PDB file of N, CA and C and ligand atoms in Angstrom:
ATOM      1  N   UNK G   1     -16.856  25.038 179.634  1.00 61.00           N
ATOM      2  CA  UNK G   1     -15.792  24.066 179.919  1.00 61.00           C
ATOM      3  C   UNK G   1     -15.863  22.903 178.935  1.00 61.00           C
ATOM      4  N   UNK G   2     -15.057  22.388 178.380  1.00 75.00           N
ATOM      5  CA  UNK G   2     -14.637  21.332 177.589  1.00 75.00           C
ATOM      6  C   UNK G   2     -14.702  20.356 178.592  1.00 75.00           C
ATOM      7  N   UNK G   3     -15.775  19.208 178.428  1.00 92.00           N
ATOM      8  CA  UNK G   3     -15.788  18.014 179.029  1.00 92.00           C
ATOM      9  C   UNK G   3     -15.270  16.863 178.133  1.00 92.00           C
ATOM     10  N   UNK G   4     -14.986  17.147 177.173  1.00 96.00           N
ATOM     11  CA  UNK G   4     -13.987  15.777 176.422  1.00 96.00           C
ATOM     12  C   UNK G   4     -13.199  16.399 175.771  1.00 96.00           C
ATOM     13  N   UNK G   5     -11.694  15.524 175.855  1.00 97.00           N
ATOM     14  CA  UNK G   5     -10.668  15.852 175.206  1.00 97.00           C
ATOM     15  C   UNK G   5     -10.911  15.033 173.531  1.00 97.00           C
ATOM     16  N   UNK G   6     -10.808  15.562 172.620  1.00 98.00           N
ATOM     17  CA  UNK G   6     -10.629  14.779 171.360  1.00 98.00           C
ATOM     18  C   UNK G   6      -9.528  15.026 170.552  1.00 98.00           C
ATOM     19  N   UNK G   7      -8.948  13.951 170.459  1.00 98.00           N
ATOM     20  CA  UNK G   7      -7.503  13.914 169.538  1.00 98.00           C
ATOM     21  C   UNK G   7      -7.642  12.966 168.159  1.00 98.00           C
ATOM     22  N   UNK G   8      -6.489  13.330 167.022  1.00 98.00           N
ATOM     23  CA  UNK G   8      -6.478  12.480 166.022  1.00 98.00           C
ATOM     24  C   UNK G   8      -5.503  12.362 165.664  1.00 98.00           C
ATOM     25  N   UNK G   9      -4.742  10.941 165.769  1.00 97.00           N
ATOM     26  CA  UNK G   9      -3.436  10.720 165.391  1.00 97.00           C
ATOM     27  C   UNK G   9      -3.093  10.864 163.874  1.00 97.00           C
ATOM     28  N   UNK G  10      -2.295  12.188 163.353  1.00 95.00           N
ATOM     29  CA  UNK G  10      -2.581  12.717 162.200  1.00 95.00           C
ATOM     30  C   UNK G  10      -1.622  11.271 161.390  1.00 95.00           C
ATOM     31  N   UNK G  11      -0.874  10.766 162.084  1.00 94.00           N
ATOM     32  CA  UNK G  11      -0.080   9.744 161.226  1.00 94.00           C
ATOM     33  C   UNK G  11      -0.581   8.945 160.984  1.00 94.00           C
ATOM     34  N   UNK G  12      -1.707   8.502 161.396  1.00 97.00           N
ATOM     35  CA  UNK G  12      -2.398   7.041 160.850  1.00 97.00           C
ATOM     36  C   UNK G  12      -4.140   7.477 159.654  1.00 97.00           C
ATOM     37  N   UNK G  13      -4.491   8.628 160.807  1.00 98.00           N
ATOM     38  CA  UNK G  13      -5.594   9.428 159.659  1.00 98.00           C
ATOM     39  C   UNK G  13      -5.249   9.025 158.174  1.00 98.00           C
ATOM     40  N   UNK G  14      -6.115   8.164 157.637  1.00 97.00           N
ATOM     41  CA  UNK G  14      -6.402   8.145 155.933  1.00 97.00           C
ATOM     42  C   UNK G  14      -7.354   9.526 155.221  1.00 97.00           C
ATOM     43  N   UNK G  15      -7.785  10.384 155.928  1.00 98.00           N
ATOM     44  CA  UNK G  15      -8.503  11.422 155.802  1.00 98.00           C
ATOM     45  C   UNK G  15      -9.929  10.427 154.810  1.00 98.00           C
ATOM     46  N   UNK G  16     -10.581   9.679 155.648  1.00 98.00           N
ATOM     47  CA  UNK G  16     -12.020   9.045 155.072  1.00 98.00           C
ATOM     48  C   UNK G  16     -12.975   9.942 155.210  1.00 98.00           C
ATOM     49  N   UNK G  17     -13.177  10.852 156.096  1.00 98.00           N
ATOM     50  CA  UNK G  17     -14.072  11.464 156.102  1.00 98.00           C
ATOM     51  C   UNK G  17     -15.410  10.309 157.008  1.00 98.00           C
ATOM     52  N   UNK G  18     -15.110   9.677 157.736  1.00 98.00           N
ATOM     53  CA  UNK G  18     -15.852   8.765 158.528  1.00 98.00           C
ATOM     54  C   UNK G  18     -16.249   9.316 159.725  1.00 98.00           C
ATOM     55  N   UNK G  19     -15.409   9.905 160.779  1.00 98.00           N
ATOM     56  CA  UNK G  19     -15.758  10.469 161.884  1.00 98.00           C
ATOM     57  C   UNK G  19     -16.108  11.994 161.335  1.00 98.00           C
ATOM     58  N   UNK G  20     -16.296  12.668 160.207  1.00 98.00           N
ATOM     59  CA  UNK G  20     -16.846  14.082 159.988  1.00 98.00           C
ATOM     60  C   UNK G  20     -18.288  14.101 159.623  1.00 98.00           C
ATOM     61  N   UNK G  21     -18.616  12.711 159.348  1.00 98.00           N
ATOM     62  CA  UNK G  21     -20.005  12.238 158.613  1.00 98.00           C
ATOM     63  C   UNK G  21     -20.837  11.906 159.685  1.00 98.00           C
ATOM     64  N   UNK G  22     -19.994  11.287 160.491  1.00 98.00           N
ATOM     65  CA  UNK G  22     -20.677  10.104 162.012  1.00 98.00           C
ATOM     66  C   UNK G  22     -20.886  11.734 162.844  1.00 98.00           C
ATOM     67  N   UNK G  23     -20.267  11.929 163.163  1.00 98.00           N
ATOM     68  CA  UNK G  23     -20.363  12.407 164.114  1.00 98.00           C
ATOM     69  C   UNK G  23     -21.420  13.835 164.736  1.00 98.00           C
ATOM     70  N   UNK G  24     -22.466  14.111 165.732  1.00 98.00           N
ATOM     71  CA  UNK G  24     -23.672  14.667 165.751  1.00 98.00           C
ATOM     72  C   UNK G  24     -23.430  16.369 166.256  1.00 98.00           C
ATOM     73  N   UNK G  25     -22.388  15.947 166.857  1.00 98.00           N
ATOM     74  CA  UNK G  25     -21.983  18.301 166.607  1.00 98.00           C
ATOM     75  C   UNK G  25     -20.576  18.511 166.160  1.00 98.00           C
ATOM     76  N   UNK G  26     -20.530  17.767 164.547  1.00 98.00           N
ATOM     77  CA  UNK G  26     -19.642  18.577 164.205  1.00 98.00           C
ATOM     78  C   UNK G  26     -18.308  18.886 164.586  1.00 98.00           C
ATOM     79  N   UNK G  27     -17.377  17.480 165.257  1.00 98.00           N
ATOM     80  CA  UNK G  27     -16.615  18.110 165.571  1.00 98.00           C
ATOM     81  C   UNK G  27     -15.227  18.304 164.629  1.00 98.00           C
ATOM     82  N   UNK G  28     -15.171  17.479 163.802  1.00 98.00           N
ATOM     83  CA  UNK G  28     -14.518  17.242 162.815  1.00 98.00           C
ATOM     84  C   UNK G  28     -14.502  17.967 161.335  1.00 98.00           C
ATOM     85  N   UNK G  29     -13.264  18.542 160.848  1.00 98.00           N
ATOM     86  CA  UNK G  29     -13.122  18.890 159.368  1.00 98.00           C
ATOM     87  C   UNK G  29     -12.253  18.479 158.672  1.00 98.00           C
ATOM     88  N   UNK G  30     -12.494  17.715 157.759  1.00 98.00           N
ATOM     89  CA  UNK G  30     -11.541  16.970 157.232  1.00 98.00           C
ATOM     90  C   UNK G  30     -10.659  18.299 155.937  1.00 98.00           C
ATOM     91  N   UNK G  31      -9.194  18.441 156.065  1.00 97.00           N
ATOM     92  CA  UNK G  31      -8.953  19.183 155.784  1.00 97.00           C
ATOM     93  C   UNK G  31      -7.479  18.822 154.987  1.00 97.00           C
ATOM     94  N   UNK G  32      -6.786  19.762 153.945  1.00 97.00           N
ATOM     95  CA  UNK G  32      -5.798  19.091 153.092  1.00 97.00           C
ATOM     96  C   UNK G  32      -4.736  19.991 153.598  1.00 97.00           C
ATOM     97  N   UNK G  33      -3.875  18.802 154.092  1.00 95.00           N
ATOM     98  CA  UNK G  33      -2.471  18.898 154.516  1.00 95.00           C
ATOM     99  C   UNK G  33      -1.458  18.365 153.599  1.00 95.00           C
ATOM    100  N   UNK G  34       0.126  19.156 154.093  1.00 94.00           N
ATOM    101  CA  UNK G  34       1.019  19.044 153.274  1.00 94.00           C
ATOM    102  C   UNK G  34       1.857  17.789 153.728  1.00 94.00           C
ATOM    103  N   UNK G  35       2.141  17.066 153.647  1.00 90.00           N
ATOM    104  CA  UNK G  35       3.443  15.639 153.923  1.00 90.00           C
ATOM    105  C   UNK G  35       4.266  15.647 152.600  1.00 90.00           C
ATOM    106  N   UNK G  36       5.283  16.278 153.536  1.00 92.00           N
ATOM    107  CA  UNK G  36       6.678  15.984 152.643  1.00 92.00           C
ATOM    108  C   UNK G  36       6.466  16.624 150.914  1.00 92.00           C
ATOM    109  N   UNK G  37       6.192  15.864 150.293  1.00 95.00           N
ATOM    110  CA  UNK G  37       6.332  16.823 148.883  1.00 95.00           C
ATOM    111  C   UNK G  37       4.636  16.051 148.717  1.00 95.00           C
ATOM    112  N   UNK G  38       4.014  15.840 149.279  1.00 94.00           N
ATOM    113  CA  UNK G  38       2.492  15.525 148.744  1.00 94.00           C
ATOM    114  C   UNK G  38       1.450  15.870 149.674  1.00 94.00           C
ATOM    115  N   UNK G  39       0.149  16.283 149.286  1.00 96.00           N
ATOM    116  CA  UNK G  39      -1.037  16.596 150.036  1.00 96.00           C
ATOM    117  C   UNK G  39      -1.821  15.748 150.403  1.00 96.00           C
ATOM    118  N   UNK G  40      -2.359  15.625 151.168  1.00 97.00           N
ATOM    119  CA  UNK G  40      -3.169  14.245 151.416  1.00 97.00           C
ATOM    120  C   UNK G  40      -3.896  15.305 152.653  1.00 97.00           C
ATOM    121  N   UNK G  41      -5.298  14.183 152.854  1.00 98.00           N
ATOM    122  CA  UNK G  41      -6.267  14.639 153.528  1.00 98.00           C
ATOM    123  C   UNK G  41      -6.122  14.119 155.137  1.00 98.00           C
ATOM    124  N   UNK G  42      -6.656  14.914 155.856  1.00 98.00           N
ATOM    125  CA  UNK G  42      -6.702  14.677 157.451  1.00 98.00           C
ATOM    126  C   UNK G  42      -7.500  15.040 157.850  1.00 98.00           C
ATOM    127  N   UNK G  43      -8.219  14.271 159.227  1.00 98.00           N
ATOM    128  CA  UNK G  43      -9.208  14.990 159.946  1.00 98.00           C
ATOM    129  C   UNK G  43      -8.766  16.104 161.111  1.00 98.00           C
ATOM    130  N   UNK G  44      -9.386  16.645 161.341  1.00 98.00           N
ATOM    131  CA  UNK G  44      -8.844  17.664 162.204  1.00 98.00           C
ATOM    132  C   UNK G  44      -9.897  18.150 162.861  1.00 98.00           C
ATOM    133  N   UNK G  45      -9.322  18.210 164.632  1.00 98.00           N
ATOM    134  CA  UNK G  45     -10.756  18.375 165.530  1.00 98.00           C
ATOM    135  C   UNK G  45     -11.043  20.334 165.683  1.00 98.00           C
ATOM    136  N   UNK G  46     -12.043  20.614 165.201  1.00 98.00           N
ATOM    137  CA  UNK G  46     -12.202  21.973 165.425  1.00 98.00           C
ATOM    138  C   UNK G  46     -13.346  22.386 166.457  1.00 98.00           C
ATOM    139  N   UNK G  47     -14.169  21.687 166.688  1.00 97.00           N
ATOM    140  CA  UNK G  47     -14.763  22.112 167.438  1.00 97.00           C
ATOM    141  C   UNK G  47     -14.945  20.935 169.034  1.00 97.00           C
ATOM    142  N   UNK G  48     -13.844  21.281 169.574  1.00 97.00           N
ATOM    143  CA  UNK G  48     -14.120  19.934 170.534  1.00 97.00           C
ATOM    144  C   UNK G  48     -14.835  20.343 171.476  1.00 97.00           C
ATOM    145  N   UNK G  49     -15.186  21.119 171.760  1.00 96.00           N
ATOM    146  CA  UNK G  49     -15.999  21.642 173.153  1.00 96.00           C
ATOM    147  C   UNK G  49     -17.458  20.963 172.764  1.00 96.00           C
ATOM    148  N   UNK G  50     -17.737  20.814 171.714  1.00 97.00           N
ATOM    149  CA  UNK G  50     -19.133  20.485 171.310  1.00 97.00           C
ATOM    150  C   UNK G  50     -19.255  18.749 171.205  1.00 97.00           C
ATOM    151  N   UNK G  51     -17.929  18.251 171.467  1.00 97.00           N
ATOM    152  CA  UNK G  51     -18.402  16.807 171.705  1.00 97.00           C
ATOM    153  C   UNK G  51     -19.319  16.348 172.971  1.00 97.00           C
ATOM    154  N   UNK G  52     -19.957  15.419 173.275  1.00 97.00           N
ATOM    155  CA  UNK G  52     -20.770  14.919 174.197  1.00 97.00           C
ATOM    156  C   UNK G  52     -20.723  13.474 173.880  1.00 97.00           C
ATOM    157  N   UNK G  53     -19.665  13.314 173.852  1.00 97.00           N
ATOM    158  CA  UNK G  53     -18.944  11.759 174.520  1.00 97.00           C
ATOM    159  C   UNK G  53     -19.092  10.384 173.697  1.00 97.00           C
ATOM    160  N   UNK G  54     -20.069  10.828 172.601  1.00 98.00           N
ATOM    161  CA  UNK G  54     -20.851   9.763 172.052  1.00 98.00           C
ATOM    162  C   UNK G  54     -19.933   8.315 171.802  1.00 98.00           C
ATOM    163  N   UNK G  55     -18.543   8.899 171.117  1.00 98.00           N
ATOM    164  CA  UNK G  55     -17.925   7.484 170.478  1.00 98.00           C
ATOM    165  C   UNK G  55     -18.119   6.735 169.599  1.00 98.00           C
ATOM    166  N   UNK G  56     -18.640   7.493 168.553  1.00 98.00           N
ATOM    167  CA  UNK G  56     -19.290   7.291 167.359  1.00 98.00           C
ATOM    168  C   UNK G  56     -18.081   7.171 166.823  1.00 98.00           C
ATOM    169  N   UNK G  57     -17.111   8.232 166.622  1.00 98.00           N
ATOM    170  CA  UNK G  57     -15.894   8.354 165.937  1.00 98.00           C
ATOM    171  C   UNK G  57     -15.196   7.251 166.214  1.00 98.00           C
ATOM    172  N   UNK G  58     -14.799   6.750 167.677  1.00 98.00           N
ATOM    173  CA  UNK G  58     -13.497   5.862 168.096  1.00 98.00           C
ATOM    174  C   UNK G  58     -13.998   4.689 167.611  1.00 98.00           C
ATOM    175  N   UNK G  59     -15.409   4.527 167.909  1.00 98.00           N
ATOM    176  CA  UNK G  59     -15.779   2.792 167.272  1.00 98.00           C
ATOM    177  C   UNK G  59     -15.998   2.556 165.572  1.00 98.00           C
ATOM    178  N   UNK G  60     -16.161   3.720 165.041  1.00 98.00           N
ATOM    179  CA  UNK G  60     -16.019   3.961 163.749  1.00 98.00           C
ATOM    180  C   UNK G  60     -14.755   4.205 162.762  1.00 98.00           C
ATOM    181  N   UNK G  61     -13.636   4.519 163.177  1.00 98.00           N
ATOM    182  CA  UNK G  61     -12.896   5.180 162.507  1.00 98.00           C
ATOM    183  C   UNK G  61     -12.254   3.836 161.799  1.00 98.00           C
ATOM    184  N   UNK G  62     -11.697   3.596 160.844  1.00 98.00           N
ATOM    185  CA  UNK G  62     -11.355   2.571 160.167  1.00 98.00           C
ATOM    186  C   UNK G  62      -9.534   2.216 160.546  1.00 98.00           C
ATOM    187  N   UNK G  63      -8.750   3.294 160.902  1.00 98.00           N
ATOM    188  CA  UNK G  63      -7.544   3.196 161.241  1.00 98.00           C
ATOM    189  C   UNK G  63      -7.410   3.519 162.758  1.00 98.00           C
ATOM    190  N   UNK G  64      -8.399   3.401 163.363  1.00 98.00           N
ATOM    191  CA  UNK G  64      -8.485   3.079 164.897  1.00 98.00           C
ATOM    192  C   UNK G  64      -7.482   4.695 165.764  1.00 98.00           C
ATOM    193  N   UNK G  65      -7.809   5.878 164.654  1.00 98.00           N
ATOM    194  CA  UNK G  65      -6.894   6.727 164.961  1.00 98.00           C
ATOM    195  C   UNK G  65      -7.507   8.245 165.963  1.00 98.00           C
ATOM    196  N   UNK G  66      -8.362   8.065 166.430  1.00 98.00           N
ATOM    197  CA  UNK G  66      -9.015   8.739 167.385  1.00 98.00           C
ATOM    198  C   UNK G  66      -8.984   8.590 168.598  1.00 98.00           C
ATOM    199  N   UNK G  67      -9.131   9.582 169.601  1.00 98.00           N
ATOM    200  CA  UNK G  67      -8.992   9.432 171.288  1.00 98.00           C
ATOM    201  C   UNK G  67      -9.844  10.652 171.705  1.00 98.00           C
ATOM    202  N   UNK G  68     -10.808   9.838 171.927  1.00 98.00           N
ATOM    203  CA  UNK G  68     -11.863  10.614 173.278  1.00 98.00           C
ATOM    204  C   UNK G  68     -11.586  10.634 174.817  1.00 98.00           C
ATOM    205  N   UNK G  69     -11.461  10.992 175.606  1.00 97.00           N
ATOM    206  CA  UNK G  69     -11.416  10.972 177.046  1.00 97.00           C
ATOM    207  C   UNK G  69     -12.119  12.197 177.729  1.00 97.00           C
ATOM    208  N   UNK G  70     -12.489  11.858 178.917  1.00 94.00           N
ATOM    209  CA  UNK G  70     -13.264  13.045 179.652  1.00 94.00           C
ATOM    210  C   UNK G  70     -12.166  13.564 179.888  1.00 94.00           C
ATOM    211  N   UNK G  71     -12.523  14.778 179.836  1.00 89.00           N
ATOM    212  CA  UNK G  71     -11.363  16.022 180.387  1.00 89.00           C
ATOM    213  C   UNK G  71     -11.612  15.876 181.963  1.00 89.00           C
ATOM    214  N   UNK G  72      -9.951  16.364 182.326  1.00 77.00           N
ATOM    215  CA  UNK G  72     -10.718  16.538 183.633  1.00 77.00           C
ATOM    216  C   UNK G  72     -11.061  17.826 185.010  1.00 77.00           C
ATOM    217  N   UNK G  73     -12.009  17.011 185.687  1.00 66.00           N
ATOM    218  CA  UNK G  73     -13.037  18.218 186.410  1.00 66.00           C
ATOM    219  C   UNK G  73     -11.850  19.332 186.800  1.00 66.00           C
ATOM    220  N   UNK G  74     -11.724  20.326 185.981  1.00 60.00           N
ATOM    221  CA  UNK G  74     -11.195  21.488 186.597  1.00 60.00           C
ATOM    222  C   UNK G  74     -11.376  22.392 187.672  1.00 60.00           C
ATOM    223  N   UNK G  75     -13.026  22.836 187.997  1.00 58.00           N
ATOM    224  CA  UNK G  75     -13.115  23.632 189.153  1.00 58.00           C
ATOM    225  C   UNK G  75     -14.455  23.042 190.041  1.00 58.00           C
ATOM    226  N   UNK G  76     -13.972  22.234 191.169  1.00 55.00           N
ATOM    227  CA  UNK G  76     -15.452  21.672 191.692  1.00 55.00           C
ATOM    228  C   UNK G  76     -16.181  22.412 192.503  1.00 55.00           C
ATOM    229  N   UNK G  77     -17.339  22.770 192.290  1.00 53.00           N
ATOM    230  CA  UNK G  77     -18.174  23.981 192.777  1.00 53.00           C
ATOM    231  C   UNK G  77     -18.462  23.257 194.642  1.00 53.00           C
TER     232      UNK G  77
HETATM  233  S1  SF4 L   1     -12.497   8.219 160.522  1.00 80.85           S
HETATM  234 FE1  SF4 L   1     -10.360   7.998 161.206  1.00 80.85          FE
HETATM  235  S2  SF4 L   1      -9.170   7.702 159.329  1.00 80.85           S
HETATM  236 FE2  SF4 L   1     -11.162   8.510 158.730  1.00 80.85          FE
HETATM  237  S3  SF4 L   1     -10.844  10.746 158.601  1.00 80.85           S
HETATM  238 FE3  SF4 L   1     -11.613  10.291 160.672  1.00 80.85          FE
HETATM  239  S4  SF4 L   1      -9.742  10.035 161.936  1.00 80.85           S
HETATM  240 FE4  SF4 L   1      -9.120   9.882 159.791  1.00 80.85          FE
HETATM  241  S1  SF4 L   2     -17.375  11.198 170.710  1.00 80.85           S
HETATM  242 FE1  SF4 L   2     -19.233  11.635 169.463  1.00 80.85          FE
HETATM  243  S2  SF4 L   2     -19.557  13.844 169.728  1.00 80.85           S
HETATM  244 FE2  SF4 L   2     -17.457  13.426 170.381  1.00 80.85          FE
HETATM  245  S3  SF4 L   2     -16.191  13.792 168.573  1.00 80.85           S
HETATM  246 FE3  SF4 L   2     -16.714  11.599 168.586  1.00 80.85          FE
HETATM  247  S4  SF4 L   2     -18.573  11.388 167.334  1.00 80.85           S
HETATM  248 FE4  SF4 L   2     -18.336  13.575 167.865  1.00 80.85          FE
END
């Protein structure tokens, strides 16, 4: 089960490569996207199941363009 949701607002992403560096499993690949007639870089969450909440990224990111939240409890035993 995915206990955090992680998002990246691709419109503000400068593709720094800040939350792919910070961050301790990897959840991030910073990767080259197309806008309009030019390429430019973005982060992009690939492995979100492997976050563990830290917030390394959201207090780090320089364009304030990340969102962590707990997912929520889907099946309560
Ligand atoms: S730290 Fe922020 S601006 Fe930099 S690549 Fe990650 S999401 Fe984009
Ligand atoms: S909260 Fe921590 S573990 Fe989760 S994506 Fe951000 S830096 Fe990685």
């Amino acid at each position: 089960m995915t206990a955090f949701k992680v998002s990246v607002k691709k419109e503000t992403c400068i593709g720094c490569s800040v939350c792919a560096q910070i961050c301790p499993t990897d959840v991030f690949e910073i990767k080259m996207v197309k806008d309009g007639e030019y390429f430019r870089l973005v982060s992009e969450v690939v492995r979100e199941e492997a976050c563990i909440g830290c917030m390394a990224c959201v207090e780090n990111c320089p364009t304030d363009s990340i969102r962590v939240e707990k997912a929520e409890a889907e099946v309560k035993a």
